[in-house]
Tab-separated table of C-alpha atoms in Angstrom:
chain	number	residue	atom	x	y	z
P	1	UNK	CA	-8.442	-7.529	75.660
P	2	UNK	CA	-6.595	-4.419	75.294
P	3	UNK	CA	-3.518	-3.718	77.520
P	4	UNK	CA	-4.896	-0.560	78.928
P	5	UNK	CA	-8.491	-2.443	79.375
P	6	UNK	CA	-6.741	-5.557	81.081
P	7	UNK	CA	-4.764	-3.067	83.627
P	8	UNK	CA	-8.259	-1.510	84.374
P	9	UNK	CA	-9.077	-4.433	85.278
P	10	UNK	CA	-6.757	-5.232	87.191
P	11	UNK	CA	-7.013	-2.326	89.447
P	12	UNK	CA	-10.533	-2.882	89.879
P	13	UNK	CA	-9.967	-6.514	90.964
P	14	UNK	CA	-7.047	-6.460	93.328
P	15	UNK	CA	-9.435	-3.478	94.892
P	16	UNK	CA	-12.473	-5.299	94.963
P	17	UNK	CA	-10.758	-8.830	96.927
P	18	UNK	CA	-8.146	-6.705	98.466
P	19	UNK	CA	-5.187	-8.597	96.725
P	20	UNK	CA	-4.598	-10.826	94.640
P	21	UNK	CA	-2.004	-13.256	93.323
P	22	UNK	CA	-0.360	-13.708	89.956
P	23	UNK	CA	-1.793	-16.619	88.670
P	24	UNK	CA	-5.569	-15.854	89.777
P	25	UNK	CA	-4.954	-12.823	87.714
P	26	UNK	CA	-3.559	-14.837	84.816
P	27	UNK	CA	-6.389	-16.780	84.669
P	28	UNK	CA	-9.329	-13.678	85.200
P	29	UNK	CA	-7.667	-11.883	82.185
P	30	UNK	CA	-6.939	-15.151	80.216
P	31	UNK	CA	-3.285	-14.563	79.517
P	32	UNK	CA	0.031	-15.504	80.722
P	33	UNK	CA	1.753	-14.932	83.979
P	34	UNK	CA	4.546	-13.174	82.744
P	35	UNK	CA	2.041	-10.294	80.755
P	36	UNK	CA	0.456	-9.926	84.066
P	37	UNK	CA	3.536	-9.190	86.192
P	38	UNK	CA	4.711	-6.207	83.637
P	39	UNK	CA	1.262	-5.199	84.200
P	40	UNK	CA	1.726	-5.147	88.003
P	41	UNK	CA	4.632	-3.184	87.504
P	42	UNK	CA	3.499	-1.008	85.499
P	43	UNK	CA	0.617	-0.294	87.533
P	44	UNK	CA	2.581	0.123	90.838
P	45	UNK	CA	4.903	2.598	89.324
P	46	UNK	CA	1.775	4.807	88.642
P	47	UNK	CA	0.933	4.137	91.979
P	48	UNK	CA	-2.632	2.493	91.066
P	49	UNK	CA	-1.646	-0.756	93.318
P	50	UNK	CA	1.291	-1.835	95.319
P	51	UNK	CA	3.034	-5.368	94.279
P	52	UNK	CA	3.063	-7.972	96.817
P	53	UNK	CA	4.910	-11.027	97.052
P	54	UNK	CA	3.384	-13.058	94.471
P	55	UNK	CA	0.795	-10.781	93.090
P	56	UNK	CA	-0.409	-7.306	94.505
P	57	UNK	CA	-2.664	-5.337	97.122
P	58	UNK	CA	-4.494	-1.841	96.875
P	59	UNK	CA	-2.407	1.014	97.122
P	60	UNK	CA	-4.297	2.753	100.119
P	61	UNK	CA	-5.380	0.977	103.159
P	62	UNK	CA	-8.825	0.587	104.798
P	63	UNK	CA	-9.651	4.205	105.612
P	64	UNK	CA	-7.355	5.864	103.644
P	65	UNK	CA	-8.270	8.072	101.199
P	66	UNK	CA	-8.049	6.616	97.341
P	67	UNK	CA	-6.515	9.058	94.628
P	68	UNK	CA	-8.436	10.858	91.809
P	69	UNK	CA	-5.957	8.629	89.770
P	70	UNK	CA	-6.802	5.032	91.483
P	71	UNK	CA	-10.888	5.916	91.145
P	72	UNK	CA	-10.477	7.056	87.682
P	73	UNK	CA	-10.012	3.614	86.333
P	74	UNK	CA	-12.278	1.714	88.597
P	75	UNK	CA	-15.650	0.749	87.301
P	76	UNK	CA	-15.085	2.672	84.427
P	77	UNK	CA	-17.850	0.879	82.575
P	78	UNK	CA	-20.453	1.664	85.296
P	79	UNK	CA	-19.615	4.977	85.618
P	80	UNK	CA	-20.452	5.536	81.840
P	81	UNK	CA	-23.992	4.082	82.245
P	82	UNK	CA	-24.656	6.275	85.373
P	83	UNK	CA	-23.322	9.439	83.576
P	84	UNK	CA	-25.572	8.535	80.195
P	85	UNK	CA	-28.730	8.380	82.808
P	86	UNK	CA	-27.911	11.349	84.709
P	87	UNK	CA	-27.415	14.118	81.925
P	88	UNK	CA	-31.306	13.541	81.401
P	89	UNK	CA	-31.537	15.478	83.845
P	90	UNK	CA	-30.369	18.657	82.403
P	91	UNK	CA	-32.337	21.449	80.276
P	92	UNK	CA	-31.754	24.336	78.125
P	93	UNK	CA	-30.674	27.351	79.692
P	94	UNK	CA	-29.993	25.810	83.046
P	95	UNK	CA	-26.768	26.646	85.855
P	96	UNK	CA	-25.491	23.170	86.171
P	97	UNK	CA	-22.325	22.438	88.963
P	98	UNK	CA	-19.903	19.295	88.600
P	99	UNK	CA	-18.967	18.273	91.982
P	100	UNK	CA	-14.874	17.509	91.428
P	101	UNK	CA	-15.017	13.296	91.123
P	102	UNK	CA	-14.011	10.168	88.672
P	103	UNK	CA	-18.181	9.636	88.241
P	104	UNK	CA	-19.048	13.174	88.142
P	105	UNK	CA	-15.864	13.376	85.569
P	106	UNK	CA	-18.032	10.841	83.501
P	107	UNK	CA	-21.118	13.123	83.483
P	108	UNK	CA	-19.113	15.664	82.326
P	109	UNK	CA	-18.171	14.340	79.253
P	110	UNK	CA	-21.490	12.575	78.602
P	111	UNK	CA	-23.127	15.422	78.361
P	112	UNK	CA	-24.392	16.834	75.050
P	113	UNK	CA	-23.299	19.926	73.447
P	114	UNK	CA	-25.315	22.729	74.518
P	115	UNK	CA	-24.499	26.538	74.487
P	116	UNK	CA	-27.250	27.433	76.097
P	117	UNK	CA	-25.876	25.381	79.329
P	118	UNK	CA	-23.461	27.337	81.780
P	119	UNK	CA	-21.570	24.530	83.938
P	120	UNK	CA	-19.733	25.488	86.880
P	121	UNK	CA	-17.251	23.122	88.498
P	122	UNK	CA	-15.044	23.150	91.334
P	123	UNK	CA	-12.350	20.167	89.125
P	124	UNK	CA	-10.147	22.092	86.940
P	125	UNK	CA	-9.956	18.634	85.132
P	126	UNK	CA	-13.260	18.734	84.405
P	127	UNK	CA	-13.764	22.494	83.241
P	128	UNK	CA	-11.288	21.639	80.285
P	129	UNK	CA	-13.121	18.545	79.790
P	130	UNK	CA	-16.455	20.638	79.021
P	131	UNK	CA	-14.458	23.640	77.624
P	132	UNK	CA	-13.040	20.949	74.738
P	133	UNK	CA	-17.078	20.598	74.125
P	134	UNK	CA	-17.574	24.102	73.520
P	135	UNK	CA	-19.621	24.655	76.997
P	136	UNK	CA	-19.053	27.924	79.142
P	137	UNK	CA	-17.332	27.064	82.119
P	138	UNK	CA	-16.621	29.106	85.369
P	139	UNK	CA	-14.102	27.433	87.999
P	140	UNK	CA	-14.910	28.119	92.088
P	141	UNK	CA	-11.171	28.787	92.371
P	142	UNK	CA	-10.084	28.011	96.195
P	143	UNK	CA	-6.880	25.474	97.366
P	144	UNK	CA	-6.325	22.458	94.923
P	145	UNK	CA	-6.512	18.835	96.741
P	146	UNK	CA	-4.307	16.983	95.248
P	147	UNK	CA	-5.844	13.871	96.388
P	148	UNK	CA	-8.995	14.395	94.227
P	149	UNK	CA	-8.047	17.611	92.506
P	150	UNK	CA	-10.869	20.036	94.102
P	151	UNK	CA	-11.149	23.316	94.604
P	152	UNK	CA	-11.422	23.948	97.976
P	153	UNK	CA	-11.269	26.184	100.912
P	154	UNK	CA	-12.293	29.669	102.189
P	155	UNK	CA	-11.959	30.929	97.887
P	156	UNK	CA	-14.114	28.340	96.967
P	157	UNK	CA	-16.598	28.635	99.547
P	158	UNK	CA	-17.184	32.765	98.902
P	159	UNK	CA	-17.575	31.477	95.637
P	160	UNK	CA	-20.489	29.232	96.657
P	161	UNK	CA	-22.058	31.655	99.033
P	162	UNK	CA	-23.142	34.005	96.031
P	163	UNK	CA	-24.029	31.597	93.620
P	164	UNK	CA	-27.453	29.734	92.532
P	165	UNK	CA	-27.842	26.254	90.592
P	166	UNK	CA	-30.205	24.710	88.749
P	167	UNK	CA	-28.917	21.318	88.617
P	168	UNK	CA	-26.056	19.778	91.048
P	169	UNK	CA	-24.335	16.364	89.941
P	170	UNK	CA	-23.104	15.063	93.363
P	171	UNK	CA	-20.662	12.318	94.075
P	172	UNK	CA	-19.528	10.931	97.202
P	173	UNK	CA	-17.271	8.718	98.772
P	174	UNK	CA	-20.075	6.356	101.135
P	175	UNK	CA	-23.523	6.174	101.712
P	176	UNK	CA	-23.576	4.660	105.291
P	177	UNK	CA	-26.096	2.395	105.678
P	178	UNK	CA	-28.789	5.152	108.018
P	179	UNK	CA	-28.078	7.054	104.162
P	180	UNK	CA	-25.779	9.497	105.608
P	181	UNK	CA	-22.673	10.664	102.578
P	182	UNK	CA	-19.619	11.017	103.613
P	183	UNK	CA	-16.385	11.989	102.730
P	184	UNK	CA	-12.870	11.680	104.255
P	185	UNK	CA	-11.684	15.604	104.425
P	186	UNK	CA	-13.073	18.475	105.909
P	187	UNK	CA	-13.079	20.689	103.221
P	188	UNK	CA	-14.103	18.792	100.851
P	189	UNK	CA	-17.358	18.264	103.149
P	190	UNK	CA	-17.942	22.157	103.518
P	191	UNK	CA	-17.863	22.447	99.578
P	192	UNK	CA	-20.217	19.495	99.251
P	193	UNK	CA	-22.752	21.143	101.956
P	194	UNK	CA	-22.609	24.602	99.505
P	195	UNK	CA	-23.256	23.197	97.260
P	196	UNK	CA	-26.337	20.925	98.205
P	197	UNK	CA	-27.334	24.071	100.074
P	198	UNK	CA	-27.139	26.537	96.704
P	199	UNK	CA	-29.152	24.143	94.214
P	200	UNK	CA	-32.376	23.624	93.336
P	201	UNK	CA	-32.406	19.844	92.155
P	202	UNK	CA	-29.382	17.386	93.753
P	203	UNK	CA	-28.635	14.647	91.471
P	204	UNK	CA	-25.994	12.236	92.848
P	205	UNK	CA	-24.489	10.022	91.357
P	206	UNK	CA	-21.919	6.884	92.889
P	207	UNK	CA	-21.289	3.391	92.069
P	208	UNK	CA	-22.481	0.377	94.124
P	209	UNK	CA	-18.835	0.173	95.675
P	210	UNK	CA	-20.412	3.491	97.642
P	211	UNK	CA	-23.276	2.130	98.896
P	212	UNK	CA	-23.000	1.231	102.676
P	213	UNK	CA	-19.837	2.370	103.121
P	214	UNK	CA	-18.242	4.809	105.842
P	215	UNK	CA	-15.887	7.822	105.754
P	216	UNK	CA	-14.633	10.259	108.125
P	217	UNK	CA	-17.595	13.121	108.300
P	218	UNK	CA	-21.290	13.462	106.934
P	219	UNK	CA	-21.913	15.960	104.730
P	220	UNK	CA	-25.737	15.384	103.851
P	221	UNK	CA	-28.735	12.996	104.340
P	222	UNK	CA	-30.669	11.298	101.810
P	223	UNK	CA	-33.407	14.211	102.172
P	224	UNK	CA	-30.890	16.182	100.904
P	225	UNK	CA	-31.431	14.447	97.189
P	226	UNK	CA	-33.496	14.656	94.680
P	227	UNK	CA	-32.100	11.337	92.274
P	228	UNK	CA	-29.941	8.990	92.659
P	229	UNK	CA	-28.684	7.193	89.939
P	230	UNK	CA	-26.335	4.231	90.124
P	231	UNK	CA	-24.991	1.267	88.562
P	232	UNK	CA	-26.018	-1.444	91.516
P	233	UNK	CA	-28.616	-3.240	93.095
P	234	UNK	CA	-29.537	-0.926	96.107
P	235	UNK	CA	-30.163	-3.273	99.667
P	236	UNK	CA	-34.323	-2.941	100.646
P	237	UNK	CA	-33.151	-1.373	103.869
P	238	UNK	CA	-31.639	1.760	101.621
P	239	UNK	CA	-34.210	1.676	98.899
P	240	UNK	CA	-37.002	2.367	101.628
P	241	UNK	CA	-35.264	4.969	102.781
P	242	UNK	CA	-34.930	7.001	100.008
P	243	UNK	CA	-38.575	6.308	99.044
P	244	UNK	CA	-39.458	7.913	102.202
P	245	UNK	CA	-37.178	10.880	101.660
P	246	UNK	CA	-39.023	11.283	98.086
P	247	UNK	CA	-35.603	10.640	95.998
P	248	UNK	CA	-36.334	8.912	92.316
P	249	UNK	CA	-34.111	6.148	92.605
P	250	UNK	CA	-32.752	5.412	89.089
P	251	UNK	CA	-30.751	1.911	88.583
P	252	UNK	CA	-28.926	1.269	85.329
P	253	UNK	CA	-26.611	-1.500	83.867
């Protein structure tokens, strides 16, 4: 396994249990203690984890809010597979807005080279991404969150308020289990509401570690959705739900 592979890993272990030692780590990745402690430190110096007495925890708490940078490299693999899925979903000579997000980041570069496309995106990260791919881009502007780099704030939302989409690609940080999302901040919230509120078709798109989750405020309900792809098994209490609500539930591996 590569080194940068292995630390992916890594991060996405120590998330998932909440810690973990050394030599359980040693023995996931197949290699020896001491490659796996550089790794650790590595990783804690880019702030991805925090070392621990024998091994390492994740860098933010329960409720705390995880950085574009931690997400990034978590479930990279899945992410991929949602994106490939979800850019079906996009047409010639459509309006298409990237919510600011690690999955939504994936879209992004998934998607095939079309001029006839004009994306709009409130992630400076990802308008370079799909300006490198030759599609026209136009930013929100606003406040930049350094947390999740968004655009945010009262620029952002006059922004939103005169604007029209075809297509929204939606992430989200939980999907409670009534099907409310959610989202730690405030602002990010009101930007997420815009845009649900200024598109025609609301594609979202989150990994399993979303699903029946909490966070700090709702910004939407399932009814709010038109797909929703993702990379897990959703629970029969969820799936119901969004049959109800008349959202094509799309599952990939």
């Amino acid at each position: 396994m590569l080194p940068e592979a292995r630390q992916r890993k890594i991060v996405e272990l120590v998330s998932e249990r909440d810690g973990c030692s050394v030599e359980e780590l040693a023995a996931e990745m197949d290699c020896s203690k001491a490659t796996i402690r550089r790794d650790l430190n590595e990783l804690a110096d880019r702030q991805l984890i925090e070392r621990s007495h024998g091994g390492a925890v994740p860098a933010t708490s329960v409720g705390q809010e995880q950085t574009y940078r931690q997400k990034e490299v978590q479930n990279l693999d899945g992410k991929v597979a949602i994106a490939e899925r979800a850019v079906e979903e996009v047409h010639d000579n459509q309006v298409v807005f990237f919510d600011a997000g690690s999955t939504t980041m994936q879209v992004a570069k998934q998607l095939p080279a079309n001029d006839t496309v004009l994306a709009v995106t409130n992630s400076p990260l990802q308008a370079m991404e799909l300006d490198d791919d030759g599609t026209e881009v136009k930013l929100t502007g606003g406040s930049l969150r350094r947390p999740t780099r968004a655009l945010v704030g009262p620029s952002a939302e006059r922004f939103m308020e005169r604007m029209t989409f075809d297509v929204l690609f939606l992430g989200t940080n939980a999907i409670a289990a009534d099907g409310g999302l959610m989202t730690p901040n405030e602002d990010e919230a009101r930007i997420k509401e815009l845009m649900i509120e200024k598109s025609h078709r609301v594609v979202l798109v989150a990994d399993g570690s979303k699903i029946g989750e909490q966070s700090f405020i709702s910004f939407a309900d399932l009814a709010d959705v038109d797909v929703f792809v993702t990379d897990a098994d959703v629970p029969t209490d969820l799936a119901e739900q969004f049959e109800t609500d008349d959202v094509t539930l799309a599952e990939v591996r």
